[in-house]
XYZ file of C-alpha atoms in Angstrom:
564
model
C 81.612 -51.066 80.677
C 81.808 -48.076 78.349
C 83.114 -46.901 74.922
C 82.571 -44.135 73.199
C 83.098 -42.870 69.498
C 83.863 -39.179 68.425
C 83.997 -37.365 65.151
C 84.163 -34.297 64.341
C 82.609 -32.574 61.073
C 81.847 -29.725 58.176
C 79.307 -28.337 56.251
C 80.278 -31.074 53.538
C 81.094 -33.809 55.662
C 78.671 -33.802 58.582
C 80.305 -35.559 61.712
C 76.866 -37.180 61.762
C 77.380 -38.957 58.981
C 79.188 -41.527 61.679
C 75.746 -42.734 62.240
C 75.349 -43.904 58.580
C 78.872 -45.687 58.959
C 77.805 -47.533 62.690
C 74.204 -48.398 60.783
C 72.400 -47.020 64.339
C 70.198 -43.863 63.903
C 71.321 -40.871 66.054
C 68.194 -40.589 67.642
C 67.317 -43.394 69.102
C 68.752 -45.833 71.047
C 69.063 -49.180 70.373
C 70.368 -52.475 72.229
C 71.550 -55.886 71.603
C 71.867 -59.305 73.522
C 75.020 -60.481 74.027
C 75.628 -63.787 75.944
C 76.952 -62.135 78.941
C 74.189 -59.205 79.065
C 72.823 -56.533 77.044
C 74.858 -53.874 75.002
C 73.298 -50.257 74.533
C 74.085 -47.972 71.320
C 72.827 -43.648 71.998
C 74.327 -40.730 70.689
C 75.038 -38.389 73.534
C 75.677 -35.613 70.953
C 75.401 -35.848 66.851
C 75.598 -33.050 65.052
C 77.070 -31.109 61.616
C 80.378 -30.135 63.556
C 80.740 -33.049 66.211
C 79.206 -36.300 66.728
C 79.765 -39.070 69.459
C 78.443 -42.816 69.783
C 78.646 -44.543 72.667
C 77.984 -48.225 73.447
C 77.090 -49.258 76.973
C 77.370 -52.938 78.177
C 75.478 -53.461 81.036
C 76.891 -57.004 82.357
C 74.643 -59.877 84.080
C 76.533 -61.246 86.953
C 74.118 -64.617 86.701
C 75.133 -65.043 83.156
C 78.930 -64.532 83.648
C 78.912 -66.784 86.888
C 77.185 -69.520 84.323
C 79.748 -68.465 81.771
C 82.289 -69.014 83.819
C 81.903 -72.122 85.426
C 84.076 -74.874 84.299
C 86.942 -75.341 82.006
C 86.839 -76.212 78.273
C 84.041 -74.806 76.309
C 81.133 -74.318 78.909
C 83.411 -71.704 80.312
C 86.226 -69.907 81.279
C 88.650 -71.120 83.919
C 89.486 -67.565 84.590
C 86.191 -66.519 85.353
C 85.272 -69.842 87.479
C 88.101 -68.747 89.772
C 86.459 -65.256 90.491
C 82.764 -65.950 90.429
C 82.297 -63.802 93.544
C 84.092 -60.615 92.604
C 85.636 -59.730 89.420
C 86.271 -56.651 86.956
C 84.354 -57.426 84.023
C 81.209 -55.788 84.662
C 83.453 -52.787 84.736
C 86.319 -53.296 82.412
C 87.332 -53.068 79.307
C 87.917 -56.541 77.576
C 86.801 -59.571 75.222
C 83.487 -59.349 76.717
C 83.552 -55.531 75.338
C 85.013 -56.731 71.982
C 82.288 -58.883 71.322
C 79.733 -56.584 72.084
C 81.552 -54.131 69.845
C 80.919 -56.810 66.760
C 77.596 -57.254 67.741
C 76.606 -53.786 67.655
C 78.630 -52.538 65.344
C 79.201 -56.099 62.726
C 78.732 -54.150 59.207
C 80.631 -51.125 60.305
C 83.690 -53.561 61.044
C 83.409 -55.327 57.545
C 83.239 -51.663 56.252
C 79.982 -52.086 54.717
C 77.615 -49.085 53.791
C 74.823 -49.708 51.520
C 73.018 -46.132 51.479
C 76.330 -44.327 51.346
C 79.172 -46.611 50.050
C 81.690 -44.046 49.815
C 82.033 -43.513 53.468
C 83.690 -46.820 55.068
C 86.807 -45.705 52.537
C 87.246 -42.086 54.051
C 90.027 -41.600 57.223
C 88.105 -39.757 59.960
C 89.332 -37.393 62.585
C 88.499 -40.150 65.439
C 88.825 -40.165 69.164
C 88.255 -43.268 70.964
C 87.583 -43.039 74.826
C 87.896 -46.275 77.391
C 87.128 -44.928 80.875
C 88.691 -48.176 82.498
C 90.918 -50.569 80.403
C 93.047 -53.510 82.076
C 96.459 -53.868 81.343
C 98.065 -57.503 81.938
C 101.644 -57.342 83.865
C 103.526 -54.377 84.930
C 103.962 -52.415 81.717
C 100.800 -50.430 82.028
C 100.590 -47.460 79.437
C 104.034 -48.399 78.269
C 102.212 -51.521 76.643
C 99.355 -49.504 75.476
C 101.455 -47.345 73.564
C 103.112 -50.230 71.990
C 100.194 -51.596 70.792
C 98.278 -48.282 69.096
C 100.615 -46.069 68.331
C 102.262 -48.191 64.933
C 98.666 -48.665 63.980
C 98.858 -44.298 63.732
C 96.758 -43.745 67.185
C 98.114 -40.678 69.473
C 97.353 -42.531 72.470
C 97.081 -41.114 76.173
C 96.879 -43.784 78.715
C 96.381 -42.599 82.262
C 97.310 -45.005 85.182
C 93.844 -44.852 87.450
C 95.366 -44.995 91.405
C 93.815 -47.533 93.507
C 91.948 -44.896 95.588
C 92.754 -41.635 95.375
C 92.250 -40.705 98.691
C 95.630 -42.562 99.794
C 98.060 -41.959 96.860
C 100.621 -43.487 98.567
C 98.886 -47.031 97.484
C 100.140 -46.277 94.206
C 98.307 -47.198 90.405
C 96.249 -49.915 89.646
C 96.408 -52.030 86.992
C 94.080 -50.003 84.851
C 94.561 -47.262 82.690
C 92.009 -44.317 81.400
C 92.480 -44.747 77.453
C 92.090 -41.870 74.794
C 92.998 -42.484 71.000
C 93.213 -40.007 68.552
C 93.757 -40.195 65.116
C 92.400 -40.061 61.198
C 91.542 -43.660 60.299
C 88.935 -45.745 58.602
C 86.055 -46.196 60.971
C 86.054 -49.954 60.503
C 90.148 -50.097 60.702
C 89.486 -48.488 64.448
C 86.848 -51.069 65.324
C 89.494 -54.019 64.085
C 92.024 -52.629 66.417
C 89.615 -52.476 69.270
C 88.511 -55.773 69.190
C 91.694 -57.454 68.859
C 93.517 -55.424 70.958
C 91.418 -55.100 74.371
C 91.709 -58.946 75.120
C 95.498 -58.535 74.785
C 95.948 -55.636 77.125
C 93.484 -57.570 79.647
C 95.609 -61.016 78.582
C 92.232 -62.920 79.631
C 89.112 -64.535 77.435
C 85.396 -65.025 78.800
C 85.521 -68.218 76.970
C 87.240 -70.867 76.230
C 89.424 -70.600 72.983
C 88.864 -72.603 70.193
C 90.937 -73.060 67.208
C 88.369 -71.159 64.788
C 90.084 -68.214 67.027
C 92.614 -68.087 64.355
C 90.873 -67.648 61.690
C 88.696 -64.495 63.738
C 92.651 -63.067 64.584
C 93.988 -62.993 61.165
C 90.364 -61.440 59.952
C 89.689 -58.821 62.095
C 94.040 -58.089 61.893
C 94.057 -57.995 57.829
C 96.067 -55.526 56.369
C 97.611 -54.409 59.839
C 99.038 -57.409 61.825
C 100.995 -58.804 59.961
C 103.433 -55.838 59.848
C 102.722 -54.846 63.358
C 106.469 -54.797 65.431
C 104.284 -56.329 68.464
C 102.281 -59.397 66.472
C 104.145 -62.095 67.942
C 102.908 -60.700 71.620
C 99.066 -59.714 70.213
C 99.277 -63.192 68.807
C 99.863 -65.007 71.870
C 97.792 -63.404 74.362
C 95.261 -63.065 71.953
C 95.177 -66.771 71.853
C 95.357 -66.727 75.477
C 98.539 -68.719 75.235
C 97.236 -71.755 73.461
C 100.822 -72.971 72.032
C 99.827 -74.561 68.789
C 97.225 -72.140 67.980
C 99.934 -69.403 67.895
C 102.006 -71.270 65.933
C 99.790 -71.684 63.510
C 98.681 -68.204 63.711
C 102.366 -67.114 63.170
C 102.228 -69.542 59.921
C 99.824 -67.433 58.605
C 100.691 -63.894 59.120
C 104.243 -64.942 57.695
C 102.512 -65.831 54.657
C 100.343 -62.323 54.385
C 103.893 -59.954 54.927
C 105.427 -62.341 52.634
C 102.479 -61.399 49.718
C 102.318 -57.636 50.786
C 105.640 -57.918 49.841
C 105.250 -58.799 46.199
C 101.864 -56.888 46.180
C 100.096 -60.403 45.994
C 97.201 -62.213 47.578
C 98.006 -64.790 50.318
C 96.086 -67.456 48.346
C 98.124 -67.209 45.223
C 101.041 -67.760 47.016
C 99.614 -70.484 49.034
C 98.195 -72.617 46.327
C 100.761 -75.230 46.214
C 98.242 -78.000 47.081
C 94.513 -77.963 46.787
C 92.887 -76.487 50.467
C 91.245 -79.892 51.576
C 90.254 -80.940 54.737
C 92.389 -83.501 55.049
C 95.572 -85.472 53.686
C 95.491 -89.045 53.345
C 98.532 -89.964 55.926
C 99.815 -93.216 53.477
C 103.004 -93.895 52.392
C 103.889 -93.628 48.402
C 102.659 -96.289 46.798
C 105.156 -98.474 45.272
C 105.856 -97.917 41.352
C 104.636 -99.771 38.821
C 106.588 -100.682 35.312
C 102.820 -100.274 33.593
C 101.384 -97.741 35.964
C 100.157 -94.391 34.455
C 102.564 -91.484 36.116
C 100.957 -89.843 38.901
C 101.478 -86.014 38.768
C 103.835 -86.658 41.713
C 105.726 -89.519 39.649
C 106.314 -87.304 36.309
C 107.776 -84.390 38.002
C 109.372 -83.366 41.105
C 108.015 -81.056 43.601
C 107.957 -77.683 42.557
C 107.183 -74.027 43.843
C 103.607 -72.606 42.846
C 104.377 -69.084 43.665
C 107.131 -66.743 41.566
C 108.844 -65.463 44.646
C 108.541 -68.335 47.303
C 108.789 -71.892 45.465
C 106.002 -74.311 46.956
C 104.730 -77.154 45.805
C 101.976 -77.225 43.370
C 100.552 -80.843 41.666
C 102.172 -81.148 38.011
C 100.022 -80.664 34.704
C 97.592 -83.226 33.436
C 99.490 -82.420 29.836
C 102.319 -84.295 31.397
C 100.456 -86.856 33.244
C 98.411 -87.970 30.452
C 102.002 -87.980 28.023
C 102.681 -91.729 26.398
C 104.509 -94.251 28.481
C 108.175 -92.577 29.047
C 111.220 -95.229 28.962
C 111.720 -94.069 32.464
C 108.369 -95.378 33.458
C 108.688 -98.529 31.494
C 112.032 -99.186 33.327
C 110.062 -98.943 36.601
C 111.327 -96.114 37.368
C 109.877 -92.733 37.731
C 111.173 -89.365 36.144
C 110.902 -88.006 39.484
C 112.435 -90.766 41.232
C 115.025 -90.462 38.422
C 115.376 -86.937 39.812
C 115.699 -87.857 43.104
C 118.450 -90.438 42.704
C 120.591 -87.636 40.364
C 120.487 -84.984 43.269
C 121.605 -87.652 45.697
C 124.461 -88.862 43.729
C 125.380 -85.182 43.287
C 125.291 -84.424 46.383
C 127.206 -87.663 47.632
C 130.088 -86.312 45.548
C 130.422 -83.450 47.986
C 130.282 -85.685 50.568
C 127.531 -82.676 52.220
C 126.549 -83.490 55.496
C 124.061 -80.579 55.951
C 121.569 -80.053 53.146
C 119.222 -77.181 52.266
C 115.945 -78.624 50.609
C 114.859 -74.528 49.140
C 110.878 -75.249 48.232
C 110.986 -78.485 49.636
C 106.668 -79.111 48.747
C 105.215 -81.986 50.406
C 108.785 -83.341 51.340
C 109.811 -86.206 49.161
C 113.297 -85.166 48.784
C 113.700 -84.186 52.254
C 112.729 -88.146 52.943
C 114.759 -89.177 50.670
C 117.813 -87.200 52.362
C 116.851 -88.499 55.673
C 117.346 -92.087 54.560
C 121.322 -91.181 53.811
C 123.051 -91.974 56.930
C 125.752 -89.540 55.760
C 123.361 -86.078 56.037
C 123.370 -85.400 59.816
C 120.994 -82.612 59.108
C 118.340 -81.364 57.003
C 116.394 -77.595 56.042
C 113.534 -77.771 54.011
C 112.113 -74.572 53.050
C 108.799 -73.348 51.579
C 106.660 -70.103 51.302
C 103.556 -72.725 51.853
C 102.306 -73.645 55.457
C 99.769 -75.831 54.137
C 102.475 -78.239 51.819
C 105.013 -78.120 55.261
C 101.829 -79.376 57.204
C 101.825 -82.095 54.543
C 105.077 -82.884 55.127
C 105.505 -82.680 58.508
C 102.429 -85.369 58.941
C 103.975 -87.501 55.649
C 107.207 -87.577 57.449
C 105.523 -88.591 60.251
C 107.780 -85.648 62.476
C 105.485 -86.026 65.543
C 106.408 -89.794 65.868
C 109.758 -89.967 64.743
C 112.662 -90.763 66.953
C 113.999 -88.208 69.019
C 117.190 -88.855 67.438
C 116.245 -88.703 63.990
C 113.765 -85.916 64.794
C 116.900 -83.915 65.123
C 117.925 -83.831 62.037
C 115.343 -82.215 60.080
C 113.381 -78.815 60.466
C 110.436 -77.227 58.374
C 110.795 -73.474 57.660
C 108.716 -71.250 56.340
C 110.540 -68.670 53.796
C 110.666 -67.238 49.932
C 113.904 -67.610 47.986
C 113.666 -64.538 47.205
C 115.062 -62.830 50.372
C 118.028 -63.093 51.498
C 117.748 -65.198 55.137
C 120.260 -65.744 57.770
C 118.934 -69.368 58.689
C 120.184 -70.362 55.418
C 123.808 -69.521 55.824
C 126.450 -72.278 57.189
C 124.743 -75.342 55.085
C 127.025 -77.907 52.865
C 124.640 -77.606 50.252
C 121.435 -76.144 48.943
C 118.997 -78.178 46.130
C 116.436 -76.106 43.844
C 114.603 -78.790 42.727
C 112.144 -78.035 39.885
C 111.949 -74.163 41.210
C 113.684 -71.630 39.082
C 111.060 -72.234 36.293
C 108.253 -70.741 38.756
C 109.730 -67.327 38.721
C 109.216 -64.726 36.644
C 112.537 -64.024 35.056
C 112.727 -60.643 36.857
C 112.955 -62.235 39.957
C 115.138 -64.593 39.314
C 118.241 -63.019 40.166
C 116.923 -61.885 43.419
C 116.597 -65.837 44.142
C 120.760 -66.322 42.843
C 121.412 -63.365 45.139
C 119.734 -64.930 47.945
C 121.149 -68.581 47.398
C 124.488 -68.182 46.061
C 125.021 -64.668 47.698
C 123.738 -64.491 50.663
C 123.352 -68.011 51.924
C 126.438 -69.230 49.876
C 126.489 -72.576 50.468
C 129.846 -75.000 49.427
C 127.597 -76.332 46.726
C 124.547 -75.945 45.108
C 122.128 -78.605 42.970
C 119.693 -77.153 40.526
C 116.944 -79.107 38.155
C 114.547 -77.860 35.706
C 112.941 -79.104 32.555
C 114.214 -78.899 29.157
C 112.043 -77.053 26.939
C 113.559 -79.074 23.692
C 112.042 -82.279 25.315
C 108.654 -80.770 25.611
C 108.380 -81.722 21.919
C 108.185 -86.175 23.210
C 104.906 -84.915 25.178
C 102.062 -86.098 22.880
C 99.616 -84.566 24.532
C 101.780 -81.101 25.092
C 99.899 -78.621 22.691
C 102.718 -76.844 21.015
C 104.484 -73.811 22.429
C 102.936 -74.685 25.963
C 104.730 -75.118 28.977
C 104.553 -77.957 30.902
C 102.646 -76.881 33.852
C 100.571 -74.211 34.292
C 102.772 -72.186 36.434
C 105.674 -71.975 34.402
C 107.044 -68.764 34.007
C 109.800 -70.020 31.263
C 111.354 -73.255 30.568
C 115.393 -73.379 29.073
C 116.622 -75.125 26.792
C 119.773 -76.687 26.941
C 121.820 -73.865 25.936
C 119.681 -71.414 27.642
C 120.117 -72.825 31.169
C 123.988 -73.480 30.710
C 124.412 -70.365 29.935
C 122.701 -69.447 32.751
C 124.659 -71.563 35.251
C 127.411 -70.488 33.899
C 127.519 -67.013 34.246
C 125.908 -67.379 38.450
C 129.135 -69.876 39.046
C 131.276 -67.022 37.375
C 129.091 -64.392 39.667
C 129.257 -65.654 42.598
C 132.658 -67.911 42.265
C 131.522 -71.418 41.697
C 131.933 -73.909 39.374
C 129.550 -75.694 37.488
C 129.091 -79.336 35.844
C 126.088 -80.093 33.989
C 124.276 -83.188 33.224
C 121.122 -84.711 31.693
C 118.601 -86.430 33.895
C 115.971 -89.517 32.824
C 116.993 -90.716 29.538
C 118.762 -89.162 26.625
C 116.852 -88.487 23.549
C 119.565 -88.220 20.449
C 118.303 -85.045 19.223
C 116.045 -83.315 22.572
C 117.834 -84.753 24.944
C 116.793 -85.752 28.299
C 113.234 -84.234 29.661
C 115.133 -82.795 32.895
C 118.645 -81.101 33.102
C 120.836 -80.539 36.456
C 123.571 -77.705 36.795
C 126.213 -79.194 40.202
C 127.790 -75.925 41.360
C 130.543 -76.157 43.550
C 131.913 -72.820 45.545
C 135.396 -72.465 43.792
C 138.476 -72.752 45.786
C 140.745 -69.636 45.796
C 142.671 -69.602 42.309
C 140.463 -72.196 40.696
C 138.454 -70.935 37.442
C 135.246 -70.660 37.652
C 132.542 -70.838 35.262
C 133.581 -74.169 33.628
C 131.414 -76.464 32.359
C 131.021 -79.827 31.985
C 128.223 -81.589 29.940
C 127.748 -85.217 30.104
C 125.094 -87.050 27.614
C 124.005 -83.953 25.349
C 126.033 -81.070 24.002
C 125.525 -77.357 25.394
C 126.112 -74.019 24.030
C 128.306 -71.609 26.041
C 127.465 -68.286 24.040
C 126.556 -65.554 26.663
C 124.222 -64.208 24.459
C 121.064 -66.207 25.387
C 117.631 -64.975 26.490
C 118.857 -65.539 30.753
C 117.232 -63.203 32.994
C 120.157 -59.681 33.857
C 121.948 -60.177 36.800
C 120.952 -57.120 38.725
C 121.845 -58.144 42.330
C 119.229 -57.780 44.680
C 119.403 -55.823 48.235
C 120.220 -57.988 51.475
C 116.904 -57.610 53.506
C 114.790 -59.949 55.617
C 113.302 -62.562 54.818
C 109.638 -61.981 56.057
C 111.025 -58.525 55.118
């Protein structure tokens, strides 16, 4: 099993220098265990104007029949079915991908500590594979599906069964050549996920730290890749949930490439523990301290994909609130206003858009009048929360129906959104910047246009009955602005008179004479033809209707995927 390296070079850039990048000196050669035999690195030619590495894996037929034997993880079930005569001492595949991060483990990470400026520099590359498999009848069709987004020329040669009888026809191998000008370590990634998937087979058994080893060695490329859903799945040799979880993951890293963000600060809507605690909510208490989960509802943690995120201590170490002392929680409070609203409508199909750890989306469940239910969120790790708090995997197959667990940002328009009675925002406008905010109206009321829509988010004026709230801070962390009463009518009232709705407002948890109430809900309702739109209607608290407020422009954003 063979692989070999080229570069070529100048005066000021030897092609030698590819030794400093593999970390193996030209002139010697080196080797390295592997479980399956030994791997061999040489230079058959390094020099200023061309230089080639090449990395020999000589296979042990005792280890692999060891290897192989069994299912699970003492082996491969592939290889236990061809323990007398196989390919892989021969072949390109995972037992060549392993031997290339063995060998070659700091060149893949792109680490060079005596010359740290090369791992960053493209080079003129040519990768040769002398005998690769290809999986299923696609041959150097598939090959060229794989490489050539990643920026490889590729030149896949079908090798005939025996070329003494061409009338056999082509095996099911190809000789490989790559060209192109890439990082070093980029090339190495693309090698070692990508062989397995041709040969659609693993020397071992896969095990769900897989994933995480994928989504490594495919940063910064998979997750835009046209073919991930296929590298993906054979990758993980077909193991169902692993791909799905795989999937979960790379939707989240093209979702943060699009707003130039890391993955983890859009997944931060709950803390990364090992485990959840599968328990019910514990029943509220008249003199019980709010919980972060009791003072606010859930909430997005990320500016263009609302999540989930626990609320501020500032809140949850505030004075006992009336609603609390009335046994009833603000959130709860919430909960029962979006309900009511939404029993108005009489909607039978509800969108829950940054539906968190799923309260509401229980809540809506329990209403035998909503046949069906969307929640939405940007965060895999809260919709794993919710799933198992929800208890999907045991619920009736009947009830199981009627709710689903997406993972989306608001931010782009989506076409799974589009058909729904209505659509709550509960506690999520406040977690994007303003900028962004009217790609979110765009996508909702645009795009998505559902026959009504119910919106919450926290009056700023209230912020002032928070002992504890230092002022001129917001009340959680994440905040990117907080309205006051005039701001956000205002607000709702020019999207209803966008996008043809009308709008009611109304105070939710009680009504301080001169704040008002700590939470405020716009009901908009898609106008019917000749109705005006735009109206408002305030109960508990007065609003100001002036258009000139501080609300984010209404630049409307362009209709586009919504992993993009």
């Amino acid at each position: 099993m063979f692989v070999s390296i080229s570069t070529t070079g100048t005066a000021e850039n030897p092609a030698s220098d590819l030794g400093f990048l593999l970390h193996k000196h030209p002139d010697r050669v080196q080797q390295f265990a592997t479980a399956h035999g030994t791997a061999h690195v040489f230079y058959p030619d390094s020099g200023e104007q061309s230089c080639t590495a090449a990395l020999l894996l000589e296979v042990d037929p005792a280890a692999l029949l060891r290897q192989g034997r069994g299912k699970g993880r003492s082996g491969s079930p592939d290889l236990a079915l061809a323990q007398y005569v196989n390919d892989r001492p021969y072949a390109a595949s995972s037992l060549l991908a392993v031997a290339l991060r063995t060998a070659y483990r700091s060149a893949m990470k792109g680490e060079c500590a005596h010359r740290p400026e090369l791992p960053g520099r493209p080079l003129p590359l040519r990768i040769a594979l002398p005998a690769v498999p290809v999986a299923g009848a696609e041959g150097p069709v598939l090959v060229e599906r794989l490489f050539a987004p990643l920026g490889w020329q590729v030149d896949a040669r079908p090798v005939p069964l025996d070329e003494s009888f061409p009338e056999w026809g082509d095996s099911r191998y190809v000789r490989l050549e790559l060209t192109g000008t890439l990082r070093l370590a980029d090339a190495l990634q693309h090698l070692y996920v990508l062989l397995p998937v041709l040969d659609g087979a693993k020397h071992y058994w896969v095990a769900p730290d897989e994933v995480d080893k994928l989504l490594a060695a495919g940063h910064g490329w998979l997750a835009a890749h046209p073919e991930r859903a296929l590298i993906t799945r054979r990758y993980l040799s077909r193991r169902w949930s692993l791909t799905k979880l795989a999937m979960e993951r790379l939707a989240l890293a093209r979702l943060a490439e699009a707003d130039d963000r890391e993955a983890e600060e859009i997944d931060n809507a709950v803390p990364d523990l090992p485990d959840v605690p599968d328990v019910p909510e514990a029943p509220e208490h008249p003199d019980a301290a709010p919980t972060s989960e009791e003072v606010t509802a859930v909430a997005p943690a990320e500016p263009t994909a609302p999540t989930a995120p626990a609320e501020p201590l500032t809140e949850q170490a505030a004075p006992a609130d009336p609603a609390t002392e009335r046994g009833e929680s603000l959130a709860a409070q919430r909960r029962t206003a979006i309900l009511a609203a939404l029993a108005r409508t009489g909607a039978a199909r509800v969108l829950d858009l940054g539906c968190g750890q799923g309260e509401l989306v229980g809540a809506l469940l329990k209403e035998p009048r909503v046949t069906e239910v969307l929640g939405v969120d940007v965060s895999s790790r809260a919709l794993t929360i919710a799933a198992r708090r929800l208890h999907l995997d045991r619920m009736p197959e009947r009830l199981a129906r009627r709710v689903k667990l997406v993972q989306g940002a608001l931010t782009y328009t989506d076409a799974r959104l589009k058909g729904y009675d209505a659509a709550v925002l509960c506690e999520v406008i406040e977690h994007l910047d303003l900028p962004r905010l009217p790609a979110l109206e765009y996508a909702v009321f645009g795009a998505a246009r559902p026959a009504a829509v119910v919106v919450t988010t926290p009056n700023a004026e209230y912020n002032v009955r928070w002992e504890t709230l230092p002022t001129g801070r917001m009340r959680h962390d994440d905040h990117r602005f907080e309205w006051s009463r005039a701001e956000f009518a205002a607000w709702a009232e020019r999207v209803a008179a966008d996008y043809g709705y009308a709008v009611e407002l109304e105070p939710v948890g009680p009504v301080d004479p001169e704040v008002g109430a700590p939470t405020q809900l716009a009901h908009f309702r898609l106008a019917e033809p000749g109705t005006t739109t735009g109206t408002s209607t305030t109960t508990g608290t007065s609003t100001s209707t002036s258009a000139d407020t501080d609300a984010p422009s209404n630049d409307p954003a362009p209709e586009g995927s919504a992993h993009r």
